[in-house]
Coordinates of C-alpha atoms in Angstrom, one line a residue:
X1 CA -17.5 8.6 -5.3
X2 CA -20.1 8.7 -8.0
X3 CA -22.7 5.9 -8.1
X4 CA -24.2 5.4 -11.7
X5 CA -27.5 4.6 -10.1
X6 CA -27.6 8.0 -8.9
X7 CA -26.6 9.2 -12.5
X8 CA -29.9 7.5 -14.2
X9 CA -32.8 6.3 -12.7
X10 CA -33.6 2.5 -12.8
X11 CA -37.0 1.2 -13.0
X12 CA -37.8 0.2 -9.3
X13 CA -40.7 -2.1 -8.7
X14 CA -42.6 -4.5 -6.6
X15 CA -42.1 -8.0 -7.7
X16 CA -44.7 -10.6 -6.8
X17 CA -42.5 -13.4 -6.8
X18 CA -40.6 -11.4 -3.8
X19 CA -42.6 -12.0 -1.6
X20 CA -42.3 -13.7 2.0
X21 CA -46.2 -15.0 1.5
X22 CA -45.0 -16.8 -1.9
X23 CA -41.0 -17.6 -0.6
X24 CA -42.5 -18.9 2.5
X25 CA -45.5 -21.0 0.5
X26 CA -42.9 -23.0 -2.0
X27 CA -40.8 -23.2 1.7
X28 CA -44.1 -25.2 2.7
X29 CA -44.4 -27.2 -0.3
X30 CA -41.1 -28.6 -0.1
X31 CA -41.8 -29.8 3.8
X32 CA -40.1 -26.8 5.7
X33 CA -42.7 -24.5 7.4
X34 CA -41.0 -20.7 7.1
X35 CA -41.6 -18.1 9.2
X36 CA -45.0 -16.8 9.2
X37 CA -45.2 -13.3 7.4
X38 CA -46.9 -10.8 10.1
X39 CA -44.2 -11.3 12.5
X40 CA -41.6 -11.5 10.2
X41 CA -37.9 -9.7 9.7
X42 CA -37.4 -8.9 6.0
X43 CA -34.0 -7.9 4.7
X44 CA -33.5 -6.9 1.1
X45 CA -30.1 -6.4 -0.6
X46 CA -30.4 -4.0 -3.8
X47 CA -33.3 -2.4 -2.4
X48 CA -33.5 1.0 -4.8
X49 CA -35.9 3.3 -4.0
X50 CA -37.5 0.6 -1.6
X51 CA -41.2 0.1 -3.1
X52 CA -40.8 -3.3 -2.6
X53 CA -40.3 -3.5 0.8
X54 CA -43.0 -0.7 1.3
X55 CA -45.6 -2.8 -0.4
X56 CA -44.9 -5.8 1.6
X57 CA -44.3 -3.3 5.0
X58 CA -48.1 -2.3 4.3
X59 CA -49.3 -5.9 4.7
X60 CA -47.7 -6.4 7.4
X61 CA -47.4 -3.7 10.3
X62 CA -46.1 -6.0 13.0
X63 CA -43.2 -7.0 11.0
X64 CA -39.6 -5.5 10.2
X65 CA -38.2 -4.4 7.2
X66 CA -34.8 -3.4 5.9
X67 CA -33.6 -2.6 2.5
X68 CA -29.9 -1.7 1.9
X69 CA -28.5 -0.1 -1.6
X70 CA -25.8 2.0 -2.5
X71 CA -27.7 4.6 -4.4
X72 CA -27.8 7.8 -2.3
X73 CA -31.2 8.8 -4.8
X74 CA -32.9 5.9 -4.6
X75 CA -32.7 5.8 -0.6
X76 CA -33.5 9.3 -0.5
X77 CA -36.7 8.9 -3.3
X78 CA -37.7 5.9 -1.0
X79 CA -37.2 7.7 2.2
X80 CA -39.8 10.3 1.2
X81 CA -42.4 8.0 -0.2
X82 CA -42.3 5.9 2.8
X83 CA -43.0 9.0 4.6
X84 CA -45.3 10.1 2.7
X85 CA -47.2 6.4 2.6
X86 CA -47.0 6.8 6.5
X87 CA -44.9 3.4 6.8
X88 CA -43.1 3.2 10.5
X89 CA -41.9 -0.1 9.9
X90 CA -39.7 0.3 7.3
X91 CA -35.6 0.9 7.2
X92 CA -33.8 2.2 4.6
X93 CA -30.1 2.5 4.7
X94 CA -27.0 3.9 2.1
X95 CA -24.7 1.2 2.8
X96 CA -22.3 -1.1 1.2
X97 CA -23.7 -4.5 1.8
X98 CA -20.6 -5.6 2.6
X99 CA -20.7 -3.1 5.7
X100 CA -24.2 -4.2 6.9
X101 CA -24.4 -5.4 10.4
X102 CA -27.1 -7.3 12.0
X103 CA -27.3 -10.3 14.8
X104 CA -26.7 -13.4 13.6
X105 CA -29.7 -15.5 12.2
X106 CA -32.2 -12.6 12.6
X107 CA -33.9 -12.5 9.2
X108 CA -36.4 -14.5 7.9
X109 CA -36.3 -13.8 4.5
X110 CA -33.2 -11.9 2.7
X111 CA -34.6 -11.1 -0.9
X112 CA -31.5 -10.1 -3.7
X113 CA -32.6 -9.4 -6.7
X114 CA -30.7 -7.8 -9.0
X115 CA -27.5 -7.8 -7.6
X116 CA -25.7 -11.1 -7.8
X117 CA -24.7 -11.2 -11.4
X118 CA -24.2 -7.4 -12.0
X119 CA -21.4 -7.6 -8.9
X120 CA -17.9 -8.1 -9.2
X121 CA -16.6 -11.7 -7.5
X122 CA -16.2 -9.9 -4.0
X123 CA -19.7 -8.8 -3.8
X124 CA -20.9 -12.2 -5.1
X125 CA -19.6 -13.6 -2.3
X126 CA -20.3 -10.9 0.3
X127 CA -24.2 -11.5 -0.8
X128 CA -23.5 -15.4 0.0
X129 CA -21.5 -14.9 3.1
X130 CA -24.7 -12.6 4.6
X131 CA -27.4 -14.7 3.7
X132 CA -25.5 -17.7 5.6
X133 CA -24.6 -15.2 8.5
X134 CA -27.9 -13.6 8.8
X135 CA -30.7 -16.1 7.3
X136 CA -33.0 -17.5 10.5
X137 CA -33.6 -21.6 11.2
X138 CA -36.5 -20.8 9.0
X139 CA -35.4 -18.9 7.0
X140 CA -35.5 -18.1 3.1
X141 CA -33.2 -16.2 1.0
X142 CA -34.0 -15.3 -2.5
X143 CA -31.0 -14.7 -5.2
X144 CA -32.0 -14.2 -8.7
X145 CA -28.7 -14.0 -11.6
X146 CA -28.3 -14.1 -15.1
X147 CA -28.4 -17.7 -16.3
X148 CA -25.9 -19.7 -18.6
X149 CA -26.3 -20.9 -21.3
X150 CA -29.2 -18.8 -22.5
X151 CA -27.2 -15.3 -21.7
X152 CA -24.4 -16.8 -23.9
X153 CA -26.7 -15.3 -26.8
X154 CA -26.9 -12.1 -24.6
X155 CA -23.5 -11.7 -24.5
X156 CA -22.9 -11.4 -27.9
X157 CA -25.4 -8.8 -28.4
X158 CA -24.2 -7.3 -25.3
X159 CA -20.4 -7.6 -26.4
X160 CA -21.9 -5.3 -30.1
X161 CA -23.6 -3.2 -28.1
X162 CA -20.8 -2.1 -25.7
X163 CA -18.0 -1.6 -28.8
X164 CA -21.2 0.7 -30.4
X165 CA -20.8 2.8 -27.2
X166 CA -17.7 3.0 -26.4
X167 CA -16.4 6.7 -25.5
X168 CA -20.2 7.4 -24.6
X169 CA -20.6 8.3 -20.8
X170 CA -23.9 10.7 -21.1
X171 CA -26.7 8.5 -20.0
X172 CA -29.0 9.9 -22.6
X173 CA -26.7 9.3 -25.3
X174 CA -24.8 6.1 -24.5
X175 CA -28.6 4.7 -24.5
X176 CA -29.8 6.6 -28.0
X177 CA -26.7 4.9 -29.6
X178 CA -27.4 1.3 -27.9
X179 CA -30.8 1.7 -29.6
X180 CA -30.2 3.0 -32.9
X181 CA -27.3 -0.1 -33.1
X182 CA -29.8 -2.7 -31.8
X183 CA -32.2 -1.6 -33.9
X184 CA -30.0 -1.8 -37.3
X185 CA -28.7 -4.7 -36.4
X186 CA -32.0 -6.3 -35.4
X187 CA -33.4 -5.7 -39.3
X188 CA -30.3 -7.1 -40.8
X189 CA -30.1 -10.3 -38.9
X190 CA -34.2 -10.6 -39.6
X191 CA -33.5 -10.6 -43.3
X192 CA -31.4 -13.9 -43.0
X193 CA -32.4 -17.4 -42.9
X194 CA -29.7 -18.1 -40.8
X195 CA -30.8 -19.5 -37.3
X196 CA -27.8 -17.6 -34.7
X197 CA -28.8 -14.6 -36.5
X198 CA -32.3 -15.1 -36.2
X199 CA -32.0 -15.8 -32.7
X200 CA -29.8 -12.3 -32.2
X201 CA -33.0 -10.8 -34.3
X202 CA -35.4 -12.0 -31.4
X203 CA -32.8 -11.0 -28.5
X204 CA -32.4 -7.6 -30.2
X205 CA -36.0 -6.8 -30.7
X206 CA -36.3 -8.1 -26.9
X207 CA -33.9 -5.3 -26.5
X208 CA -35.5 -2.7 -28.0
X209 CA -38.5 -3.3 -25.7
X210 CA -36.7 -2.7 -22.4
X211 CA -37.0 0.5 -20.4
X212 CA -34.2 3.4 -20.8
X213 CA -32.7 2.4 -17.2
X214 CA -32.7 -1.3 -17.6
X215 CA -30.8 -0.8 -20.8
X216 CA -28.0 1.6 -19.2
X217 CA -27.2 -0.5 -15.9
X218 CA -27.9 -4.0 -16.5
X219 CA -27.4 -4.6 -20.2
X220 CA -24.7 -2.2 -20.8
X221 CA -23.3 -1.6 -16.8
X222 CA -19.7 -2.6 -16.2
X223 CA -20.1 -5.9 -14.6
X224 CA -22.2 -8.9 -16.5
X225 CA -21.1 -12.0 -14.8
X226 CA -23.8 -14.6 -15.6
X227 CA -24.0 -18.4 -13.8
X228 CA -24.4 -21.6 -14.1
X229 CA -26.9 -23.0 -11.7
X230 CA -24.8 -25.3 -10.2
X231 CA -22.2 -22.8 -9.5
X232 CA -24.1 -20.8 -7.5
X233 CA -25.5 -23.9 -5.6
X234 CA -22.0 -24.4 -4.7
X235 CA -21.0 -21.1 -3.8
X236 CA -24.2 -21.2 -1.6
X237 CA -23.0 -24.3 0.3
X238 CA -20.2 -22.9 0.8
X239 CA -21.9 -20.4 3.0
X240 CA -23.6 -23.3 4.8
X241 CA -26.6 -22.4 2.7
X242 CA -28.6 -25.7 0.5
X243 CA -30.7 -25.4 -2.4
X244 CA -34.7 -25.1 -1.5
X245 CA -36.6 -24.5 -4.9
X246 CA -36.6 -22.1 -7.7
X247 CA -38.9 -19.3 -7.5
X248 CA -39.7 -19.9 -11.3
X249 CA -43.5 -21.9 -11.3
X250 CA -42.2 -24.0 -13.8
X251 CA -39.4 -25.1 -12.0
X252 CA -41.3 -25.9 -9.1
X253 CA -43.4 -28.5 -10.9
X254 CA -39.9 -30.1 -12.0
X255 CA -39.3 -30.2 -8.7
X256 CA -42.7 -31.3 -7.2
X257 CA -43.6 -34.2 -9.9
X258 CA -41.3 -36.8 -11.7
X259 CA -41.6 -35.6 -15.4
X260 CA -40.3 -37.9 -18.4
X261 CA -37.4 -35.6 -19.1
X262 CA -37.0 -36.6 -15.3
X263 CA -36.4 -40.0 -16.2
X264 CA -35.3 -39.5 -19.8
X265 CA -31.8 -37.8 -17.5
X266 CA -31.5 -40.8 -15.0
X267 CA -28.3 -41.7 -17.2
X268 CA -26.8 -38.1 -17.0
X269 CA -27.6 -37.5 -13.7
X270 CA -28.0 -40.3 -11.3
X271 CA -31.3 -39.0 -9.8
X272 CA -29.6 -36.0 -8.0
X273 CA -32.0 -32.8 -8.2
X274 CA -29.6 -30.6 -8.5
X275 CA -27.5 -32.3 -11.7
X276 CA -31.3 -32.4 -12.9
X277 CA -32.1 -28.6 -12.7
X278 CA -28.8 -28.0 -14.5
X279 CA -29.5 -30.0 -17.4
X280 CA -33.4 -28.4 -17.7
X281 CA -31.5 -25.3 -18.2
X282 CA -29.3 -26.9 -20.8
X283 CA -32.2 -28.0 -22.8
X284 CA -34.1 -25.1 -22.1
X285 CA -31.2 -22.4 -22.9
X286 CA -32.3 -21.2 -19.2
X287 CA -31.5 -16.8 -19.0
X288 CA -32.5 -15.9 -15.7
X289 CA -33.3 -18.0 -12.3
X290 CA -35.0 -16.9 -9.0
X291 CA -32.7 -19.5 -6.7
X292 CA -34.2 -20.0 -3.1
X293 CA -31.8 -21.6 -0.3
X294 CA -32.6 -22.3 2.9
X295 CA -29.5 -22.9 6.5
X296 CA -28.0 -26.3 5.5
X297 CA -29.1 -29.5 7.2
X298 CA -33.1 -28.6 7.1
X299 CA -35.0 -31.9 5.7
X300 CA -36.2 -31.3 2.4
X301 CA -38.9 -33.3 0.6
X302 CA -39.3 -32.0 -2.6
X303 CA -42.0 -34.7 -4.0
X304 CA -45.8 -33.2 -4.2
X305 CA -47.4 -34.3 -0.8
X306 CA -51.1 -33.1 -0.5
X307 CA -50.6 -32.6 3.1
X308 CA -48.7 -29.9 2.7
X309 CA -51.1 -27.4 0.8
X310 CA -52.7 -27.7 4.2
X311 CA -52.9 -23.6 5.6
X312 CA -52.0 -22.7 1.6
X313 CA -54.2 -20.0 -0.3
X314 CA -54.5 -20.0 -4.0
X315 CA -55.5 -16.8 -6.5
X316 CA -56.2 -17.1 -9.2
X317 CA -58.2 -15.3 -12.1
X318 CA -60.3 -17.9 -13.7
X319 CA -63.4 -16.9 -16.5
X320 CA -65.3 -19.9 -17.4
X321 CA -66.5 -20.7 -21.1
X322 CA -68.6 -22.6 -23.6
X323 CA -67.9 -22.6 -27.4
X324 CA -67.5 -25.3 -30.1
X325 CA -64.3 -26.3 -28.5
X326 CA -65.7 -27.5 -25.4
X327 CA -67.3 -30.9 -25.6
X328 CA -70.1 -31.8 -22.9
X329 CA -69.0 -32.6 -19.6
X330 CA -66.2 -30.3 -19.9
X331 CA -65.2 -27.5 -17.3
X332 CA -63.2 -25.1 -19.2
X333 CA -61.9 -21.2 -18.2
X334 CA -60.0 -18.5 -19.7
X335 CA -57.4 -17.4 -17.7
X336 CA -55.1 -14.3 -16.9
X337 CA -53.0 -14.0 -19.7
X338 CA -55.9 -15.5 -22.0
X339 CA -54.5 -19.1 -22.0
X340 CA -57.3 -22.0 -21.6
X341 CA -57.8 -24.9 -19.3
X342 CA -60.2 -27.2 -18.9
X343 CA -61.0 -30.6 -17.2
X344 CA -63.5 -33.4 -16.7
X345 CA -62.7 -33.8 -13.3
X346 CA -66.3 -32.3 -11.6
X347 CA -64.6 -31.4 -8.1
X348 CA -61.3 -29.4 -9.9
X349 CA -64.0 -27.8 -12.3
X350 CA -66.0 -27.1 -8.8
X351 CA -62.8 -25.4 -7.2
X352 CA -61.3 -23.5 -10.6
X353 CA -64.9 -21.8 -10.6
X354 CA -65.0 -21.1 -7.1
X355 CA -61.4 -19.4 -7.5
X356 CA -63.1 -17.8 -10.8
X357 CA -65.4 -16.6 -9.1
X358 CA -63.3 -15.4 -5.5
X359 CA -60.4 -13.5 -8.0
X360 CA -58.9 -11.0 -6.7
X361 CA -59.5 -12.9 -3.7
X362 CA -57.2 -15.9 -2.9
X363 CA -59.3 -18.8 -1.4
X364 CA -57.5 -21.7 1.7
X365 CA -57.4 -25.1 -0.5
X366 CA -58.2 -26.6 2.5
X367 CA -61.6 -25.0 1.6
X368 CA -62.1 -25.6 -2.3
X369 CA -60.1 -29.5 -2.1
X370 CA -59.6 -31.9 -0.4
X371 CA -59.1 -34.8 -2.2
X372 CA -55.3 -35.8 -3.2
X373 CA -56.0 -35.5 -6.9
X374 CA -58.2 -32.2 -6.6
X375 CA -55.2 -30.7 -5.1
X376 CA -52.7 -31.8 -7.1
X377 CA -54.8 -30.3 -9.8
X378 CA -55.1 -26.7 -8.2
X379 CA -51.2 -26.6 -7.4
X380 CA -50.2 -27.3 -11.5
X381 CA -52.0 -24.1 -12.3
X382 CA -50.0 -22.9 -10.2
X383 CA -46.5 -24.5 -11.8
X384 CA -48.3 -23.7 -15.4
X385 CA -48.2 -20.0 -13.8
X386 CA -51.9 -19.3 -13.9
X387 CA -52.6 -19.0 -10.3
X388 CA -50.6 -17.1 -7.6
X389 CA -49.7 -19.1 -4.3
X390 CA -49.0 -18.2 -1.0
X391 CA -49.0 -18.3 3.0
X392 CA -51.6 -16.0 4.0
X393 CA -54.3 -14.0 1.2
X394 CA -54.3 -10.7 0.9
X395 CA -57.0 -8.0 2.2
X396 CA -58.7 -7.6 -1.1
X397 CA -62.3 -8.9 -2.7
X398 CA -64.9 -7.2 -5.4
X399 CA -66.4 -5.2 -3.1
X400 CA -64.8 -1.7 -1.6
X401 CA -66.8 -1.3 0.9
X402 CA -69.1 1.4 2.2
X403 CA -66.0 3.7 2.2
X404 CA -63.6 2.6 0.3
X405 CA -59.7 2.7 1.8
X406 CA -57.3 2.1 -1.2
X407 CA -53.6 1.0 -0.6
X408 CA -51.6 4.5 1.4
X409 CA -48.6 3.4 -0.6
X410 CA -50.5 3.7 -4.0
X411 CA -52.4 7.0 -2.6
X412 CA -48.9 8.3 -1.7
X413 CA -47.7 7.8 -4.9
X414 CA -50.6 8.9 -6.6
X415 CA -50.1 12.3 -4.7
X416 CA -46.5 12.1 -6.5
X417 CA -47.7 12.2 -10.0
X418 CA -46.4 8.5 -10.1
X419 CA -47.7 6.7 -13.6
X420 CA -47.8 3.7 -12.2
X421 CA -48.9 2.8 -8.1
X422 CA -48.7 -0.3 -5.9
X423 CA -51.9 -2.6 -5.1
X424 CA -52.7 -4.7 -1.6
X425 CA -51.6 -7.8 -4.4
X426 CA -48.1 -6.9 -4.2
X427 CA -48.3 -6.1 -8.1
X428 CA -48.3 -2.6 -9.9
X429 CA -51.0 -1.0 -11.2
X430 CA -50.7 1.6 -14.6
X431 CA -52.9 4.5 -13.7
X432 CA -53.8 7.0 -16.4
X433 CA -54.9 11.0 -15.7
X434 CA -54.6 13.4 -12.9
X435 CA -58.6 12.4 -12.2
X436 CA -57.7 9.4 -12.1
X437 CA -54.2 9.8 -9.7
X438 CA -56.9 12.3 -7.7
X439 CA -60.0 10.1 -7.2
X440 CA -57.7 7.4 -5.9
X441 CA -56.2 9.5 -3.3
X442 CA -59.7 10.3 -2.1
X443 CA -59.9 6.9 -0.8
X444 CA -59.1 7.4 2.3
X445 CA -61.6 5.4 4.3
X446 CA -63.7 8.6 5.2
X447 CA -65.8 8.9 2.3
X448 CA -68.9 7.3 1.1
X449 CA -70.1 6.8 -3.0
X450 CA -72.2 10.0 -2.3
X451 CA -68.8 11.5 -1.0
X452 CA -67.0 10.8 -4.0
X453 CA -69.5 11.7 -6.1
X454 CA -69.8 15.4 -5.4
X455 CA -66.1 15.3 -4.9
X456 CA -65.4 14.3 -8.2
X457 CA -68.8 15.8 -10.0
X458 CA -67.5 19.4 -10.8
X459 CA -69.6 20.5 -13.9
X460 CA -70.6 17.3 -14.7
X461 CA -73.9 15.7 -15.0
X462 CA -73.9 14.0 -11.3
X463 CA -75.5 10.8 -12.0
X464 CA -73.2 10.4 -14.7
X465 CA -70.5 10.7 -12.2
X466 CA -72.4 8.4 -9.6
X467 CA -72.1 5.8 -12.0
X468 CA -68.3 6.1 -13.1
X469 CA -67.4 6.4 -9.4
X470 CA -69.1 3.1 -9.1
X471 CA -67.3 1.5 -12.5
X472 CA -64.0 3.0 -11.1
X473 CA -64.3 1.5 -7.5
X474 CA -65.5 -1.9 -9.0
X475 CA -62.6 -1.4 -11.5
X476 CA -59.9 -0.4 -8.0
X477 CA -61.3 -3.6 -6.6
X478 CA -60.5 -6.2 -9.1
X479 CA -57.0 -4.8 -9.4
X480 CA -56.3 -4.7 -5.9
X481 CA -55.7 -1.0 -5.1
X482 CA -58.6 -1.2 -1.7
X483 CA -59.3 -3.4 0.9
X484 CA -62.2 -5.2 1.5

């Protein structure tokens, strides 16, 4: 039988949020200590091509790692990157996940994203009914789904979009005419001051910007079943699963700290966290969650405790500033995604500029605060998602070394012509140019500046070169791609 993922390609990635150093961090904060991530067993459901798992399999080569997906390509794709990567510790199988066997209560984290809400009913509760067989003491399992009511507004572009295609079953075309209809649509609706149109307009446009396999199995695939929050909750308890966290940073400072909208809901819902998180995503028009559940009966203390940041490493990038904005005695950075924050508080200015000054490097908090406040302060970056949290840093830093050894994953898929390659941060990294793709894959640990340099000189000026193999390792560094 036919899989449509083998009939169009879908945009595989590593996900940051995915993984087991970040699962098993909000694990932490919530007062269950998770499995500790170089021994651990990783199973992920909807695996694709298997990047994911390769990127975390890379960081870890005492642990165990399986990815399952019914996409004979994307195993097969996976299979040969892996391969070429040299990763040993990696499985990937062809499998219905409904067939997958394994011991009971032998993986630490189960990661589906993906799947849940793009399933018919029977897979839905397949996915449940193995993360309840198969998830550890200490375990986490990750399911992310479409969200109600925000994809209500989806729908209904989603509902125009599929009557546009209908009789289309050519990939390439089925997603030219999506397009071309979103796009018409997208200028009428702007042109009115009426607000449902305007908010189609915005979720149209959103549309427009997605990549050509996103748009052919997830917005128009046969299945879009999306939740309520507190529906799944149920279905996990079913499954003698509970409700640890969302994955969402925002979210987790909802569920760390008592907000006013906390007590502004007392009335509607009695103080329970659960009736909470579904209202937020009443009055947020919530689209999309990242649920983590844990084996039922675990004590969980969702309320910030200091304590547990103990062991906890925190990344994040972190420039500071001084213009007319900043009035004296103020500490004040730019960060990632060229947001501000600043504070008067001289030991948080003290640790944001020591994390400034780390980045990529993630520093233990244990080492930058240690005061209550201090480390309150640090973990709301974190829920204002400007720092990166997890169990255990990564092996990265600004310098490259003597010879520099970049990530085997991103130098196997550099090797592959791949546009875009997988750093030591779990994150992907555009890279433009066959020099580029070929300078990378030198970096193999063996080679010295000097190396490079007449590797990479050819009829070029060789100081000249010196000095953009020097920008280009400093520039590999910051994004993660070697190891320090």
């Amino acid at each position: 039988m036919t899989n449509v993922y083998d009939e169009q390609d879908y945009p595989y990635a590593v996900r940051h949020w995915t993984h087991p150093t970040r699962l098993g961090a909000l694990s932490q904060l919530m007062g269950r200590l998770a499995a500790p991530f170089r021994d651990c067993r990783v199973l992920e459901i909807g695996a694709g091509d298997g990047v994911n798992l390769a990127s975390m399999a890379i960081g870890a080569p005492r642990a165990q790692f399986i990815g399952v997906d019914l996409s004979e390509r994307a195993i097969a794709a996976g299979r040969e990157l892996t391969a070429a990567a040299g990763v040993s510790n990696l499985r990937l199988d062809c499998a219905d996940l409904r067939d997958f066997e394994a011991e009971p209560q032998s993986f630490d984290y189960i990661i589906a994203h993906g799947v849940y809400a793009w399933a018919p009913k029977i897979v839905q509760d397949a996915v449940m009914a193995l993360c309840g067989r198969l998830l550890s003491p200490r375990g986490v399992a990750m399911i992310s789904y479409n969200a109600l009511p925000g994809c209500r507004l989806r729908q209904a572009l989603r509902d125009l979009l599929l009557s546009a295609v209908a009789g289309i079953a050519e990939p390439e075309r089925r997603i030219a005419a999506a397009r071309a209809t979103a796009s018409f649509y997208a200028e009428q609706w702007s042109a009115s001051d009426n607000a449902f149109r305007k908010a189609l307009a915005l979720e149209a446009r959103d549309f427009l910007g997605r990549p050509d396999g996103l748009i052919f199995h997830d917005e128009l695939g046969e299945i879009y079943d999306p939740q309520l929050f507190s529906t799944v909750v149920a279905a996990a308890r079913a499954h003698g699963l509970d409700y640890l966290c969302d994955n969402d940073p925002s979210l987790v400072g909802h569920a760390l700290w008592e907000s006013e909208q906390w007590g502004q809901s007392l009335p509607l819902t009695g103080g329970d966290q659960i009736a909470y998180e579904q209202a937020l995503d009443f009055v947020e028009t919530r689209f999309f969650r990242r649920s983590l559940f844990c084996r039922a009966g675990a004590p969980l203390e969702r309320r910030f405790a200091p304590e547990r940041l103990s062991g906890l490493y925190l990344e994040a990038q972190l420039e500071p500033f001084m213009d007319a904005s900043v009035s004296e005695g103020e500490y004040a950075f730019k960060t990632a995604g060229m947001g501000e924050v600043s504070t008067r508080d001289a030991l948080f200015g003290a640790a944001m500029r020591r994390l400034g000054e780390a980045y990529p490097r993630a520093l233990a908090i244990d080492e930058i605060a240690a005061e209550p406040a201090a480390r309150s302060a640090l973990l709301r970056l974190f829920a204002g998602n400007m720092a990166r949290l997890a169990t255990e840093p990564f092996p990265v830093g600004r310098q490259p070394g003597e010879k520099p050894f970049a990530n085997p994953l991103a130098r196997a898929q550099a090797r592959l012509g791949l546009g875009s390659v997988t750093s030591y941060r779990h994150s992907q990294v555009a890279l433009e140019g066959d020099d580029t793709r070929r300078f990378l894959d030198l970096l193999d640990g063996t080679r010295t500046v000097d190396d490079l340099t007449r590797a990479m000189s050819g009829a070029a000026e060789e100081s000249r070169t010196r000095a953009q193999v020097k920008a280009a390792l400093a520039t590999f560094a910051m994004w993660g791609l070697t190891r320090a």
